[in-house]
Amino acid sequence: MKIYNTMTRSKEEFVPIEPGRVRMYVCGPTVYNLIHIGNARPMIFFDTVRRYFEYKNYQVNYVSNFTDVDDKIIKAAKEEGVDASVISRRYIDECRKDMAGMGIEPASTTPLATQEIDGMIRMIQTLIDKGFAYNVNGTVYYRTRKFAGYGKLSGKNIDDLRAGNRELQVTGEGEKEDPLDFVLWKPKKEGEPYWESPWSDGRPGWHIECSVMSQKYLGDEIDIHGGGEDLIFPHHENEIAQSEAATGKPFAHYWMHNAFLTIDKVKMSKSLGNFFTVRDISEKYDLQVLRFFMLSAHYRSPLNFSAELMDGAKSGLDRIVSAAVRLSELNEQKEADGSVLSDEDKQTADAFVSKFETAMEDDFNTADAISAVFEMVRYINASLNESSSQAVLSYYHDRLEALCEVLGINTSVREELLDADIEAMIEERQAARKARNFARADEIRRELQDKGILLEDTKEGVKWKKA
Ligand code: AMP
Ligand code: ZN
């Protein structure tokens, strides 16, 4: 399997630290508001990476945090006149709902920055002890120049950075030894949440959070570290400087970054105000459509959001789900016929699967993987029907389901009846009864029963419940 590693700017063969296992860390959102669909891109993509590894029988330890202490959270809390934890808890809950809607499996561990402060204090102390950090009046800074590899991820030259950052020296950061030094710990301001530390009552900088949470739940060295490409510099560069200085070991073996979701070709972001929240989108579309839309492009290509592309994604997704539902029905209707899969049928089916896998193994090319699924669906629609053998139907059914599972496409949703559909069927049954067409009325009752809906005729009319 090949993965494009931002560190080496090339596709490399994936070799896990431990055979059969993957340790991956993906930077999670800062929770001060509902997430927007730009934030959803790394969530959906890295969830698919995880699912593919699981499909290939790897055991994946997937850690993704919530940043629940930050200037923006504190600002939102002040505006509402509540505690910062009220804001962060509220938006963690909302984010989890959005993630469930998008078919994102909960991470193996979802650490919260505020629950990991002790570990952060310990790592900062280690960095001070090793000469990589220093305290000035309660603020602890990382001594950037001391870390020889600084700039290796982003490809930046430390001297160019210095020139670019010079103006910082005249904007109140004069206490730093070097303008490139960044904050590991800062003292509280009045009314802000804080924790006690050897240097001041205060709170950690953002970068140290991820170094500590990754080390705690995955160990000093991890396989994959992921996030959006805006995190390459300074966030991930700083994480490397902290983690590698603290442990003396290479931090992540593969650095993966998704390109931006754009709108009118401009990065979607809270600060520009050009965003849709996942919640906005859920009012118009099933969030499965949003997921499918995101996966329809390669993760390292920018993806421009538009209603036309979403409508295209919707019909593409419908095509796949309908084929899966039809196969499932054909399969269920078949009596066991003792049929055996012919070599030819097996090879035809396996060729689609192999095309899918080849695309995924080439740096997770989900766009080409989806094309392979479409080819399979076209074949299923054209070639499989009531007269196909049970062996063929069930083989295709299982393969298609497995590929949908990797993409996070839920094929069972469409089989569930909506409340409105149930009501409509009940009305039709009432009409049939009125017309004394009892056979049709019974048929409708049975159809509903098959779908797990039980009817009860009461004095107030027909009531229904799920079995
Ligand atoms: P934030 O809450 O801003 O720290 O972002 C959480 C995650 O979303 C990070 O991995 C960001 O890189 C990613 N992200 C933010 N905006 C976009 C966007 N427009 N397109 C793709 N990823 C984004
Ligand atoms: Zn991070």
CSV table of C-alpha atoms in Angstrom, one decimal, residues 69 120 124 183-186 203-210 242:
chain,number,residue,atom,x,y,z
A,69,VAL,CA,-9.6,25.0,25.6
A,120,MET,CA,1.2,18.5,29.1
A,124,ILE,CA,6.8,20.9,29.0
A,183,VAL,CA,4.2,29.2,23.4
A,184,LEU,CA,3.9,26.0,25.4
A,185,TRP,CA,2.2,27.5,28.4
A,186,LYS,CA,0.7,30.9,29.0
A,203,ARG,CA,-3.2,27.0,30.2
A,204,PRO,CA,-1.3,25.1,27.5
A,205,GLY,CA,-0.6,26.2,24.0
A,206,TRP,CA,-2.5,24.4,21.2
A,207,HIS,CA,0.5,22.5,19.8
A,208,ILE,CA,1.6,20.7,23.0
A,209,GLU,CA,-1.9,19.2,23.4
A,210,CYS,CA,-1.6,16.9,20.3
A,242,GLN,CA,8.0,19.0,20.8
